[in-house]
Short mmCIF file of C-alpha atoms (C1' of nucleotides) in Angstrom, two decimals:
data_model
loop_
_atom_site.label_atom_id
_atom_site.label_comp_id
_atom_site.label_asym_id
_atom_site.label_seq_id
_atom_site.Cartn_x
_atom_site.Cartn_y
_atom_site.Cartn_z
CA MET A 94 -19.97 25.77 -3.95
CA LEU A 95 -22.63 27.95 -5.38
CA LEU A 96 -20.01 29.20 -8.12
CA SER A 97 -21.45 28.30 -11.30
CA HIS A 98 -19.73 24.95 -12.13
CA SER A 99 -17.07 23.80 -14.84
CA PRO A 100 -15.43 20.81 -16.52
CA ASN A 101 -12.02 23.01 -16.43
CA GLN A 102 -12.29 23.08 -12.30
CA ASN A 103 -10.85 19.05 -13.38
CA HIS A 104 -7.14 19.57 -14.03
CA LEU A 105 -7.62 16.88 -16.46
CA LEU A 106 -10.07 17.53 -18.17
CA ALA A 107 -8.96 21.34 -18.13
CA ALA A 108 -5.18 20.05 -20.04
CA LEU A 109 -7.22 18.14 -22.79
CA PRO A 110 -6.85 20.44 -26.16
CA THR A 111 -10.14 22.29 -27.43
CA ALA A 112 -10.37 19.44 -30.38
CA ASP A 113 -10.54 16.51 -27.94
CA PHE A 114 -12.50 18.32 -24.89
CA GLU A 115 -15.27 19.54 -27.22
CA ARG A 116 -15.54 15.61 -28.10
CA ILE A 117 -16.84 15.36 -24.90
CA ALA A 118 -18.11 17.54 -23.73
CA ALA A 119 -21.45 17.50 -24.74
CA HIS A 120 -21.17 13.85 -23.10
CA LEU A 121 -20.37 15.09 -19.15
CA GLU A 122 -22.68 15.19 -17.30
CA LEU A 123 -22.55 16.81 -14.03
CA VAL A 124 -23.52 14.49 -11.17
CA ALA A 125 -23.93 15.85 -7.50
CA MET A 126 -21.20 13.49 -5.07
CA PRO A 127 -23.34 13.47 -1.26
CA LEU A 128 -20.63 11.88 1.57
CA GLY A 129 -20.77 8.55 1.99
CA LYS A 130 -21.82 7.09 -1.84
CA TYR A 131 -19.77 4.58 -3.49
CA LEU A 132 -18.93 5.25 -6.68
CA TYR A 133 -18.61 1.23 -7.14
CA GLU A 134 -17.69 -1.51 -5.02
CA PRO A 135 -16.00 -4.60 -5.40
CA ASP A 136 -16.27 -6.75 -8.43
CA GLU A 137 -19.15 -4.78 -9.01
CA GLN A 138 -18.67 -3.23 -13.21
CA LEU A 139 -17.77 0.52 -13.45
CA TRP A 140 -20.36 2.65 -15.75
CA HIS A 141 -19.15 5.99 -15.98
CA ALA A 142 -15.63 7.82 -14.43
CA TYR A 143 -15.83 10.42 -12.19
CA PHE A 144 -13.48 13.34 -12.81
CA PRO A 145 -14.21 15.40 -9.75
CA THR A 146 -14.03 18.78 -9.39
CA THR A 147 -15.11 20.11 -5.72
CA ALA A 148 -15.73 16.34 -4.33
CA ILE A 149 -12.85 13.43 -2.54
CA VAL A 150 -13.08 10.27 -3.07
CA SER A 151 -11.50 8.29 -1.32
CA LEU A 152 -10.40 4.49 -3.16
CA HIS A 153 -9.77 1.94 0.02
CA TYR A 154 -10.08 -1.52 0.17
CA VAL A 155 -12.82 -3.55 2.56
CA THR A 156 -11.33 -6.88 4.32
CA GLU A 157 -13.55 -9.79 5.44
CA SER A 158 -13.59 -8.92 8.77
CA GLY A 159 -15.06 -5.21 8.14
CA ALA A 160 -11.60 -2.78 8.85
CA SER A 161 -10.43 -1.17 6.00
CA ALA A 162 -7.68 1.48 4.78
CA GLU A 163 -7.37 4.02 2.16
CA THR A 164 -4.81 2.84 -0.51
CA ALA A 165 -5.31 6.66 -2.39
CA GLY A 166 -7.48 10.20 -2.85
CA VAL A 167 -8.76 10.82 -6.27
CA GLY A 168 -10.19 14.78 -6.01
CA ASN A 169 -10.30 17.70 -9.01
CA GLU A 170 -6.74 16.44 -10.03
CA GLY A 171 -8.35 12.64 -11.36
CA VAL A 172 -10.29 10.40 -12.21
CA VAL A 173 -12.46 7.72 -10.73
CA GLY A 174 -12.43 4.69 -12.92
CA ILE A 175 -9.03 4.10 -14.17
CA ALA A 176 -10.02 0.49 -14.31
CA LEU A 177 -12.22 0.93 -17.54
CA PHE A 178 -8.78 2.02 -19.88
CA MET A 179 -7.20 -0.43 -17.69
CA GLY A 180 -8.97 -3.12 -19.38
CA GLY A 181 -9.69 -5.16 -16.01
CA ASP A 182 -13.40 -2.69 -15.56
CA THR A 183 -13.46 -3.80 -12.19
CA THR A 184 -10.66 -3.59 -9.70
CA PRO A 185 -11.73 -5.32 -5.45
CA SER A 186 -11.46 -2.64 -4.23
CA SER A 187 -14.58 0.35 -3.18
CA ALA A 188 -14.54 3.71 -3.93
CA MET A 189 -16.61 6.22 -1.71
CA VAL A 190 -16.74 10.26 -1.17
CA GLN A 191 -14.49 11.36 1.56
CA THR A 192 -15.75 14.98 0.56
CA ALA A 193 -19.22 16.50 -1.05
CA GLY A 194 -19.21 17.84 -3.67
CA HIS A 195 -19.32 18.33 -7.67
CA ALA A 196 -17.91 15.71 -10.39
CA TYR A 197 -18.71 15.27 -13.91
CA ARG A 198 -19.02 11.95 -15.09
CA LEU A 199 -18.61 10.32 -18.52
CA GLU A 200 -19.48 6.68 -19.99
CA SER A 201 -17.07 3.68 -20.33
CA SER A 202 -18.20 3.80 -23.29
CA LEU A 203 -17.42 7.15 -24.58
CA LEU A 204 -14.41 7.33 -22.02
CA LYS A 205 -12.87 3.78 -23.45
CA GLN A 206 -13.03 5.27 -27.52
CA GLU A 207 -11.55 8.76 -26.27
CA PHE A 208 -8.40 6.82 -24.79
CA ASN A 209 -7.75 4.82 -27.97
CA ARG A 210 -7.63 7.89 -30.08
CA ALA A 211 -4.07 7.56 -28.31
CA GLY A 212 -3.70 11.35 -27.86
CA LEU A 213 -3.72 13.13 -25.33
CA MET A 214 -5.98 12.38 -22.96
CA GLN A 215 -4.62 8.82 -22.96
CA SER A 216 -1.17 9.87 -22.40
CA LEU A 217 -2.36 12.45 -19.50
CA LEU A 218 -5.14 9.50 -17.64
CA LEU A 219 -1.57 6.86 -18.25
CA ARG A 220 0.30 9.41 -16.77
CA TYR A 221 -2.33 10.21 -14.10
CA THR A 222 -2.90 6.56 -13.70
CA GLN A 223 2.06 6.32 -12.32
CA ALA A 224 0.94 8.74 -9.86
CA LEU A 225 -1.61 7.03 -8.38
CA MET A 226 0.80 4.15 -8.10
CA THR A 227 2.66 5.92 -6.69
CA GLN A 228 0.12 7.11 -3.95
CA MET A 229 -0.46 3.52 -3.48
CA SER A 230 3.25 2.31 -3.44
CA LEU A 231 4.10 5.14 -0.71
CA THR A 232 0.27 4.42 1.27
CA ALA A 233 1.58 0.92 1.84
CA ALA A 234 5.06 2.25 2.99
CA CYS A 235 3.41 4.85 5.08
CA ASN A 236 1.58 2.40 6.90
CA ARG A 237 4.32 0.43 8.45
CA HIS A 238 7.06 3.27 9.10
CA HIS A 239 5.05 6.23 9.62
CA SER A 240 2.37 6.96 13.20
CA ILE A 241 -1.29 7.83 13.26
CA GLU A 242 0.11 11.41 14.17
CA GLN A 243 2.57 11.60 10.98
CA ARG A 244 -0.08 9.94 9.04
CA LEU A 245 -2.81 12.15 9.80
CA CYS A 246 -0.82 15.24 8.46
CA ARG A 247 -0.20 13.61 5.44
CA TRP A 248 -4.10 12.84 5.12
CA LEU A 249 -4.95 16.68 6.10
CA LEU A 250 -1.98 18.40 3.63
CA LEU A 251 -3.34 15.95 0.83
CA THR A 252 -7.07 16.88 0.97
CA LEU A 253 -5.93 20.22 2.48
CA ASP A 254 -4.10 20.36 -1.58
CA ARG A 255 -7.71 19.68 -3.36
CA VAL A 256 -10.15 21.87 -1.43
CA PRO A 257 -9.97 25.46 -2.02
CA SER A 258 -11.29 26.35 1.77
CA GLN A 259 -9.41 25.58 5.21
CA GLU A 260 -11.97 23.99 6.74
CA LEU A 261 -12.51 19.99 6.07
CA VAL A 262 -16.31 18.84 6.99
CA ILE A 263 -15.78 14.80 8.66
CA THR A 264 -15.73 13.78 11.47
CA GLN A 265 -12.76 11.39 13.33
CA GLU A 266 -14.70 8.68 13.00
CA GLN A 267 -14.43 9.13 9.17
CA ILE A 268 -10.99 10.06 8.87
CA ALA A 269 -10.42 6.66 10.66
CA ILE A 270 -11.50 4.13 8.77
CA MET A 271 -10.01 6.24 6.13
CA LEU A 272 -6.51 5.31 7.89
CA GLY A 273 -7.48 2.05 8.63
CA VAL A 274 -6.91 2.27 13.10
CA ARG A 275 -9.35 2.87 15.12
CA ARG A 276 -11.89 6.01 16.46
CA GLU A 277 -9.54 6.99 19.29
CA GLY A 278 -6.75 7.12 17.90
CA ILE A 279 -7.60 9.97 15.38
CA THR A 280 -8.72 11.67 18.64
CA GLU A 281 -5.24 11.55 20.41
CA ALA A 282 -3.46 12.89 17.62
CA ALA A 283 -6.14 15.31 16.54
CA GLY A 284 -5.99 16.48 19.50
CA ASN A 285 -2.41 16.72 19.76
CA LEU A 286 -2.24 19.40 16.99
CA GLN A 287 -4.78 21.06 18.33
CA ARG A 288 -2.75 21.30 21.19
CA ALA A 289 0.09 22.81 19.12
CA GLY A 290 -2.35 25.15 17.57
CA ASN A 291 -2.24 23.75 13.77
CA ILE A 292 -5.62 22.79 13.52
CA HIS A 293 -8.48 23.59 15.23
CA TYR A 294 -11.63 20.68 16.22
CA ARG A 295 -15.15 20.91 16.01
CA ARG A 296 -17.85 18.24 15.39
CA GLY A 297 -17.36 17.79 12.37
CA HIS A 298 -15.48 20.09 10.85
CA ILE A 299 -11.38 20.70 11.29
CA THR A 300 -9.99 24.02 10.22
CA VAL A 301 -6.53 24.06 9.65
CA LEU A 302 -4.78 26.98 11.59
CA ASP A 303 -0.77 26.45 10.57
CA ARG A 304 -0.33 24.70 7.82
CA SER A 305 3.22 24.76 8.34
CA GLY A 306 2.78 23.09 11.39
CA LEU A 307 1.50 20.11 10.06
CA GLU A 308 4.26 20.44 7.50
CA ALA A 309 6.92 20.40 10.56
CA SER A 310 5.35 16.88 11.59
CA VAL A 311 4.17 15.08 8.50
CA CYS A 312 6.30 12.55 7.27
CA GLU A 313 8.03 12.20 3.65
CA CYS A 314 5.33 10.88 2.41
CA TYR A 315 3.26 13.71 1.42
CA GLY A 316 6.10 15.55 0.17
CA VAL A 317 7.15 12.57 -2.50
CA VAL A 318 3.89 12.08 -3.61
CA LYS A 319 3.15 15.71 -4.35
CA LYS A 320 6.04 16.32 -6.18
CA GLU A 321 4.91 12.95 -8.21
CA PHE A 322 1.50 14.75 -8.91
CA ASP A 323 3.27 17.77 -10.22
CA ARG A 324 6.34 16.21 -11.79
CA LEU A 325 3.61 13.35 -14.51
CA LEU A 326 1.47 16.46 -14.74
CA CYS A 327 3.23 19.48 -14.46
CA ASP A 328 4.28 19.36 -18.21
CA VAL A 329 0.54 19.93 -19.30
CA GLN A 330 -1.75 22.64 -20.90
CA TYR A 331 -4.79 24.52 -19.12
CA ARG A 332 -7.32 25.62 -21.60
CA THR A 333 -9.03 28.95 -19.91
CA MET B 46 17.97 -23.67 -14.27
CA LEU B 47 19.84 -25.49 -15.88
CA LEU B 48 17.10 -26.30 -19.31
CA SER B 49 17.43 -23.93 -21.46
CA HIS B 50 16.22 -20.48 -21.68
CA SER B 51 13.23 -19.45 -24.00
CA PRO B 52 11.77 -15.83 -23.68
CA ASN B 53 7.78 -17.87 -23.32
CA GLN B 54 9.15 -18.56 -19.97
CA ASN B 55 7.73 -14.78 -18.92
CA HIS B 56 3.68 -14.98 -19.66
CA LEU B 57 2.88 -11.57 -20.88
CA LEU B 58 6.08 -12.35 -23.82
CA ALA B 59 4.08 -16.01 -24.18
CA ALA B 60 0.77 -14.91 -25.09
CA LEU B 61 1.98 -12.28 -27.31
CA PRO B 62 0.42 -12.47 -30.85
CA THR B 63 3.37 -14.31 -33.38
CA ALA B 64 3.59 -11.55 -36.01
CA ASP B 65 4.18 -9.35 -32.64
CA PHE B 66 6.40 -11.25 -30.74
CA GLU B 67 9.10 -12.07 -33.90
CA ARG B 68 8.86 -7.71 -34.56
CA ILE B 69 10.26 -7.85 -31.14
CA ALA B 70 12.46 -11.08 -30.93
CA ALA B 71 15.36 -9.99 -31.82
CA HIS B 72 15.79 -7.41 -29.65
CA LEU B 73 15.25 -9.45 -25.99
CA GLU B 74 18.39 -9.57 -24.90
CA LEU B 75 18.51 -12.56 -22.02
CA VAL B 76 19.72 -11.01 -19.04
CA ALA B 77 21.44 -12.72 -15.56
CA MET B 78 19.43 -11.02 -12.16
CA PRO B 79 21.71 -11.79 -8.95
CA LEU B 80 20.53 -11.27 -5.82
CA GLY B 81 20.75 -7.62 -4.58
CA LYS B 82 21.05 -6.69 -8.03
CA TYR B 83 18.98 -2.91 -8.54
CA LEU B 84 17.26 -2.85 -11.26
CA TYR B 85 16.19 1.24 -10.64
CA GLU B 86 16.75 2.86 -7.82
CA PRO B 87 15.08 6.29 -6.91
CA ASP B 88 14.35 8.69 -9.75
CA GLU B 89 17.08 6.81 -12.28
CA GLN B 90 16.44 6.89 -15.40
CA LEU B 91 15.39 3.14 -16.40
CA TRP B 92 17.05 1.63 -19.79
CA HIS B 93 15.39 -1.38 -19.89
CA ALA B 94 12.37 -3.48 -19.00
CA TYR B 95 12.95 -6.48 -17.18
CA PHE B 96 10.49 -9.84 -18.62
CA PRO B 97 11.93 -12.55 -15.21
CA THR B 98 11.22 -15.60 -16.38
CA THR B 99 13.19 -17.01 -13.25
CA ALA B 100 14.34 -14.17 -11.19
CA ILE B 101 11.90 -12.11 -9.20
CA VAL B 102 11.99 -8.79 -8.40
CA SER B 103 10.93 -6.75 -5.86
CA LEU B 104 9.20 -3.60 -5.87
CA HIS B 105 9.78 -1.05 -2.42
CA TYR B 106 10.20 2.00 -0.50
CA VAL B 107 13.05 2.78 1.37
CA THR B 108 12.01 5.66 3.59
CA GLU B 109 14.13 8.38 4.89
CA SER B 110 15.00 6.59 7.36
CA GLY B 111 16.42 3.80 5.67
CA ALA B 112 12.91 1.53 6.98
CA SER B 113 11.71 -0.65 3.57
CA ALA B 114 8.65 -1.62 1.94
CA GLU B 115 7.70 -4.19 -0.88
CA THR B 116 4.31 -3.01 -2.33
CA ALA B 117 4.29 -5.61 -4.58
CA GLY B 118 6.97 -8.24 -6.89
CA VAL B 119 7.15 -9.07 -9.97
CA GLY B 120 7.71 -12.62 -11.93
CA ASN B 121 7.67 -14.29 -14.47
CA GLU B 122 3.97 -13.35 -14.70
CA GLY B 123 4.96 -9.72 -15.43
CA VAL B 124 7.39 -7.21 -16.46
CA VAL B 125 9.36 -4.81 -14.72
CA GLY B 126 9.74 -0.72 -15.83
CA ILE B 127 5.81 0.09 -16.25
CA ALA B 128 6.46 3.55 -15.79
CA LEU B 129 8.15 3.28 -19.36
CA PHE B 130 5.18 3.01 -21.21
CA MET B 131 3.01 4.77 -18.25
CA GLY B 132 4.91 8.11 -18.66
CA GLY B 133 6.67 9.17 -16.16
CA ASP B 134 10.08 7.17 -17.33
CA THR B 135 10.99 7.06 -13.46
CA THR B 136 9.38 6.00 -10.31
CA PRO B 137 10.08 7.07 -6.35
CA SER B 138 10.51 3.85 -5.96
CA SER B 139 13.16 1.24 -5.76
CA ALA B 140 13.49 -2.42 -7.36
CA MET B 141 15.66 -5.38 -6.40
CA VAL B 142 15.83 -9.02 -7.50
CA GLN B 143 15.06 -10.95 -4.71
CA THR B 144 15.12 -14.03 -5.64
CA ALA B 145 18.15 -14.78 -8.36
CA GLY B 146 17.64 -16.03 -12.24
CA HIS B 147 17.45 -14.50 -15.56
CA ALA B 148 15.04 -12.79 -17.58
CA TYR B 149 15.04 -11.06 -20.49
CA ARG B 150 15.64 -7.14 -21.49
CA LEU B 151 13.70 -4.74 -24.36
CA GLU B 152 15.29 -1.15 -25.14
CA SER B 153 13.05 1.19 -23.12
CA SER B 154 12.27 2.62 -27.20
CA LEU B 155 11.11 -0.33 -28.62
CA LEU B 156 8.91 -1.08 -25.36
CA LYS B 157 7.31 2.23 -25.84
CA GLN B 158 7.21 1.46 -29.69
CA GLU B 159 5.78 -1.69 -29.10
CA PHE B 160 3.12 -0.50 -26.75
CA ASN B 161 2.26 2.32 -29.13
CA ARG B 162 1.09 -0.21 -31.67
CA ALA B 163 -2.08 0.13 -29.43
CA GLY B 164 -2.33 -3.45 -29.92
CA LEU B 165 -2.51 -6.85 -28.25
CA MET B 166 1.14 -6.35 -26.07
CA GLN B 167 -0.10 -2.55 -25.45
CA SER B 168 -3.15 -4.19 -23.58
CA LEU B 169 -1.50 -6.96 -22.14
CA LEU B 170 1.00 -4.64 -20.23
CA LEU B 171 -2.49 -2.44 -19.07
CA ARG B 172 -4.28 -5.31 -17.90
CA TYR B 173 -1.35 -5.65 -16.06
CA THR B 174 -0.48 -2.83 -14.61
CA GLN B 175 -4.20 -3.19 -13.24
CA ALA B 176 -3.15 -6.01 -11.49
CA LEU B 177 0.16 -4.47 -10.05
CA MET B 178 -2.29 -2.07 -8.87
CA THR B 179 -4.82 -4.17 -7.14
CA GLN B 180 -1.31 -5.85 -5.34
CA MET B 181 0.04 -2.61 -3.77
CA SER B 182 -3.73 -1.80 -2.53
CA LEU B 183 -3.95 -5.51 -1.04
CA THR B 184 -0.58 -4.39 0.56
CA ALA B 185 -1.12 -1.42 1.87
CA ALA B 186 -4.70 -2.86 3.79
CA CYS B 187 -2.35 -6.12 4.41
CA ASN B 188 0.13 -3.81 6.53
CA ARG B 189 -2.94 -2.08 8.41
CA HIS B 190 -4.66 -4.88 9.98
CA HIS B 191 -2.62 -8.48 9.84
CA SER B 192 -0.22 -9.79 11.38
CA ILE B 193 3.43 -10.59 10.94
CA GLU B 194 2.59 -14.43 10.36
CA GLN B 195 -0.22 -13.95 7.82
CA ARG B 196 1.79 -11.89 6.01
CA LEU B 197 4.67 -14.43 5.72
CA CYS B 198 2.12 -16.48 4.32
CA ARG B 199 1.14 -14.66 1.78
CA TRP B 200 4.62 -13.09 0.53
CA LEU B 201 5.71 -17.38 0.73
CA LEU B 202 2.77 -18.65 -1.07
CA LEU B 203 2.82 -15.13 -3.05
CA THR B 204 6.77 -15.85 -3.73
CA LEU B 205 6.46 -19.90 -4.66
CA ASP B 206 3.25 -19.41 -7.09
CA ARG B 207 7.24 -17.73 -9.21
CA VAL B 208 9.26 -20.84 -8.79
CA PRO B 209 8.93 -24.27 -10.47
CA SER B 210 10.24 -25.46 -6.65
CA GLN B 211 9.25 -25.46 -3.80
CA GLU B 212 12.71 -23.94 -1.90
CA LEU B 213 13.37 -20.28 -1.71
CA VAL B 214 17.04 -19.31 -1.09
CA ILE B 215 16.22 -16.58 0.91
CA THR B 216 17.28 -15.74 4.45
CA GLN B 217 14.72 -14.32 7.07
CA GLU B 218 16.73 -11.05 7.18
CA GLN B 219 16.11 -10.41 3.87
CA ILE B 220 12.61 -11.06 4.19
CA ALA B 221 11.91 -9.14 7.49
CA ILE B 222 13.04 -6.52 4.43
CA MET B 223 10.48 -6.57 2.44
CA LEU B 224 8.02 -7.33 5.05
CA GLY B 225 9.17 -3.89 6.36
CA VAL B 226 9.81 -5.72 10.13
CA ARG B 227 12.16 -6.63 12.83
CA ARG B 228 13.76 -10.23 11.71
CA GLU B 229 12.94 -11.39 15.27
CA GLY B 230 9.85 -11.24 13.68
CA ILE B 231 9.98 -13.44 11.02
CA THR B 232 12.02 -15.79 12.87
CA GLU B 233 9.17 -16.46 15.64
CA ALA B 234 6.52 -16.62 12.60
CA ALA B 235 8.58 -18.72 10.91
CA GLY B 236 9.34 -21.28 13.85
CA ASN B 237 5.73 -21.49 14.57
CA LEU B 238 5.04 -22.49 10.79
CA GLN B 239 7.52 -25.20 11.32
CA ARG B 240 7.01 -26.38 14.35
CA ALA B 241 3.11 -26.07 12.28
CA GLY B 242 5.15 -28.94 10.18
CA ASN B 243 4.66 -25.71 6.94
CA ILE B 244 7.56 -25.19 6.57
CA HIS B 245 11.11 -26.46 6.71
CA TYR B 246 14.61 -23.50 7.59
CA ARG B 247 17.42 -24.06 6.76
CA ARG B 248 20.31 -21.74 7.16
CA GLY B 249 18.16 -19.12 3.59
CA HIS B 250 16.69 -21.91 2.05
CA ILE B 251 13.06 -22.53 2.95
CA THR B 252 12.17 -25.50 2.09
CA VAL B 253 7.15 -25.37 1.60
CA LEU B 254 6.43 -28.83 3.52
CA ASP B 255 2.84 -28.22 3.43
CA ARG B 256 1.43 -25.93 1.30
CA SER B 257 -2.27 -25.89 2.32
CA GLY B 258 -0.77 -25.31 6.20
CA LEU B 259 -0.01 -22.11 4.37
CA GLU B 260 -3.23 -21.39 2.95
CA ALA B 261 -4.16 -22.21 5.94
CA SER B 262 -2.90 -19.44 8.23
CA VAL B 263 -2.87 -17.07 5.10
CA CYS B 264 -5.21 -13.87 5.51
CA GLU B 265 -7.19 -13.33 2.47
CA CYS B 266 -5.38 -11.46 0.61
CA TYR B 267 -3.14 -14.21 -0.85
CA GLY B 268 -6.24 -15.19 -2.56
CA VAL B 269 -8.00 -11.95 -4.21
CA VAL B 270 -4.02 -10.49 -5.00
CA LYS B 271 -3.73 -14.23 -7.29
CA LYS B 272 -7.62 -14.40 -7.84
CA GLU B 273 -7.08 -11.05 -9.80
CA PHE B 274 -3.96 -11.37 -11.34
CA ASP B 275 -5.96 -14.80 -13.05
CA ARG B 276 -8.58 -13.06 -14.39
CA LEU B 277 -6.50 -10.15 -15.65
CA LEU B 278 -4.37 -12.10 -17.65
CA CYS B 279 -6.85 -15.34 -18.32
CA ASP B 280 -7.90 -14.77 -21.02
CA VAL B 281 -5.29 -15.10 -22.85
CA GLN B 282 -3.40 -17.70 -25.47
CA TYR B 283 -0.20 -18.82 -25.18
CA ARG B 284 2.17 -19.40 -28.04
CA THR B 285 4.15 -22.65 -27.95
"C1'" DT C 134 40.03 -29.68 11.19
"C1'" DT C 135 40.09 -24.46 12.47
"C1'" DG C 136 37.79 -20.20 12.53
"C1'" DC C 137 35.59 -17.00 11.42
"C1'" DC C 138 31.28 -15.02 9.09
"C1'" DT C 139 26.74 -15.04 8.54
"C1'" DA C 140 21.90 -16.46 9.95
"C1'" DT C 141 18.85 -17.97 13.12
"C1'" DG C 142 17.14 -18.38 18.14
"C1'" DT C 143 16.19 -15.87 22.53
"C1'" DT C 144 15.44 -12.56 26.21
"C1'" DC C 145 13.81 -8.17 28.07
"C1'" DG C 146 12.55 -3.50 28.28
"C1'" DG C 147 9.44 -0.66 26.18
"C1'" DT C 148 5.60 1.20 23.50
"C1'" DA C 149 2.41 2.18 20.07
"C1'" DC C 150 -1.65 0.80 19.15
"C1'" DC C 151 -5.85 -1.95 19.62
"C1'" DG C 152 -10.87 -3.56 22.27
"C1'" DC C 153 -13.52 -1.94 25.44
"C1'" DA C 154 -16.77 0.33 28.34
"C1'" DC C 155 -18.13 5.06 29.25
"C1'" DA C 156 -19.11 10.52 29.69
"C1'" DG C 157 -19.41 14.57 28.37
"C1'" DA C 158 -20.63 18.09 24.81
"C1'" DC C 159 -22.41 19.76 20.64
"C1'" DA C 160 -25.87 20.26 17.09
"C1'" DT C 161 -30.24 19.61 15.21
"C1'" DA C 162 -35.22 17.80 15.12
"C1'" DG C 163 -39.24 18.91 17.32
"C1'" DC D 179 -36.76 24.71 24.95
"C1'" DT D 180 -35.58 19.83 25.70
"C1'" DA D 181 -34.79 15.61 23.67
"C1'" DT D 182 -32.31 12.48 21.28
"C1'" DG D 183 -28.38 10.77 18.61
"C1'" DT D 184 -23.98 12.13 16.91
"C1'" DC D 185 -19.09 12.85 17.76
"C1'" DT D 186 -15.19 13.33 20.71
"C1'" DG D 187 -12.57 12.84 25.36
"C1'" DT D 188 -10.91 9.34 28.89
"C1'" DG D 189 -9.17 5.60 31.02
"C1'" DC D 190 -7.96 0.73 31.42
"C1'" DG D 191 -6.00 -3.46 30.43
"C1'" DG D 192 -4.41 -6.78 26.08
"C1'" DT D 193 -1.00 -7.48 22.59
"C1'" DA D 194 2.01 -6.72 18.86
"C1'" DC D 195 5.54 -5.51 17.27
"C1'" DC D 196 9.63 -2.79 18.30
"C1'" DG D 197 15.54 -2.14 19.89
"C1'" DA D 198 18.67 -3.12 21.91
"C1'" DA D 199 22.04 -7.12 23.23
"C1'" DC D 200 23.85 -11.84 23.32
"C1'" DA D 201 24.53 -16.55 22.31
"C1'" DT D 202 24.38 -20.45 19.07
"C1'" DA D 203 25.24 -23.38 15.39
"C1'" DG D 204 25.86 -23.87 10.33
"C1'" DG D 205 28.39 -23.63 6.80
"C1'" DC D 206 32.77 -22.41 3.66
"C1'" DA D 207 37.19 -21.10 3.35
"C1'" DA D 208 42.19 -21.41 4.42
#
DNA sequence: TTGCCTATGTTCGGTACCGCACAGACATAG
DNA sequence: CTATGTCTGTGCGGTACCGAACATAGGCAA
């Protein structure tokens, strides 16, 4: 956080060829992403796409009764605002900052313009979108068939992959909202993981002590999603 | 079924400008889609995109333990094989024919070629893909928060919107697989709907007697998905 | 018709999770 | 240092759904 910022901390931006990157570089605006901030709400017009560097954003749907469930997370591997280049401009879902940090944002018209050049940027964005769809599909299946503890492990590992440290700043309540369960369910599952020595919990902070322990408890969904992200976005050349 | 076939029965194909359509028309191949046929299995290379006319295809994920859950359905409003133009070529999900019928298929290279012309075809496919993502998101949330009966109603209504008749040819067992629940759960939920006079069940055939009754029992997810499909694909001009 | 397979209905015990209520423990502001 | 609000732990009854086992009945084939 205290280090200097660079668009290259976002994998998509880092994967752009120099010429493409320089065209948009001057328009990339570093913005702080405070915990809980909504980047967009249902059916609300988007004005920017956000390329997270240290922040993590949760894409989720809130039901009429107020219950919610995360459908996918976006960190430094991706971009928030898919709907801009897909052509819909809005979505019925919400995007909320789940881990505070920073992102570079780009005005929607510039993103669309760059997408329509049909160059590597377009290809990257489309492949990323497909990876995002995989995450959504897997989440749907995971929500049906796997236990809270398994889903908690999946969530922790996916989040851990997006931050540099072993510590996540988040309350059990917030995790419960993401997973669409009661807070007490998280208390119990996290308690099990803590007793097993895999994590350490402290009032809004989780430290992962033994990553392999989580990997032993997690359902297949984590591995499938991770593998798919690697597959779809692996063969890119990073600048710098 | 007995009537003559036309690519225009598929909404995406019907929405293409004449010039675009004529370029691919000769390459569109009518294929029968028998119940239970797998169009692709996990990580298997796709060779064709399928534009259903009377068939309905279920996109779903099968877990390692053999449990499965539908993430989205594709009927005459869409196309199976998104991964071809998104750039991933394969997905970890499966696509299986859920309602027998027909589809027009197009060789993958031709689809990619047409997509890369960056004309209306591209725009249509991208908007359709976004609608599909909405369906996946909603399914994830719906799986967490809504009852089997609500989800059954959602599934029935979405399927009904894709067929001309009021009768669906499907067993409770198959519906259970789609929704990712036990067959007994469907027996009970369908029994309730039958007692309420909304549907009539007969060994592999469901007839919807009172659509408004289903709409009264369904969760919001149906309406949100439907509205989003309408919004994203409404402003197209249909040929013929 | 008869026989057989498959689809549907029903029951039973078990469990994962929910909703609610409340107690304690930590962390920060004053 | 104390007060206050937030976060976490725990217990309770209730329920939706699961897994398995089995009964019944519809529809097709011979």
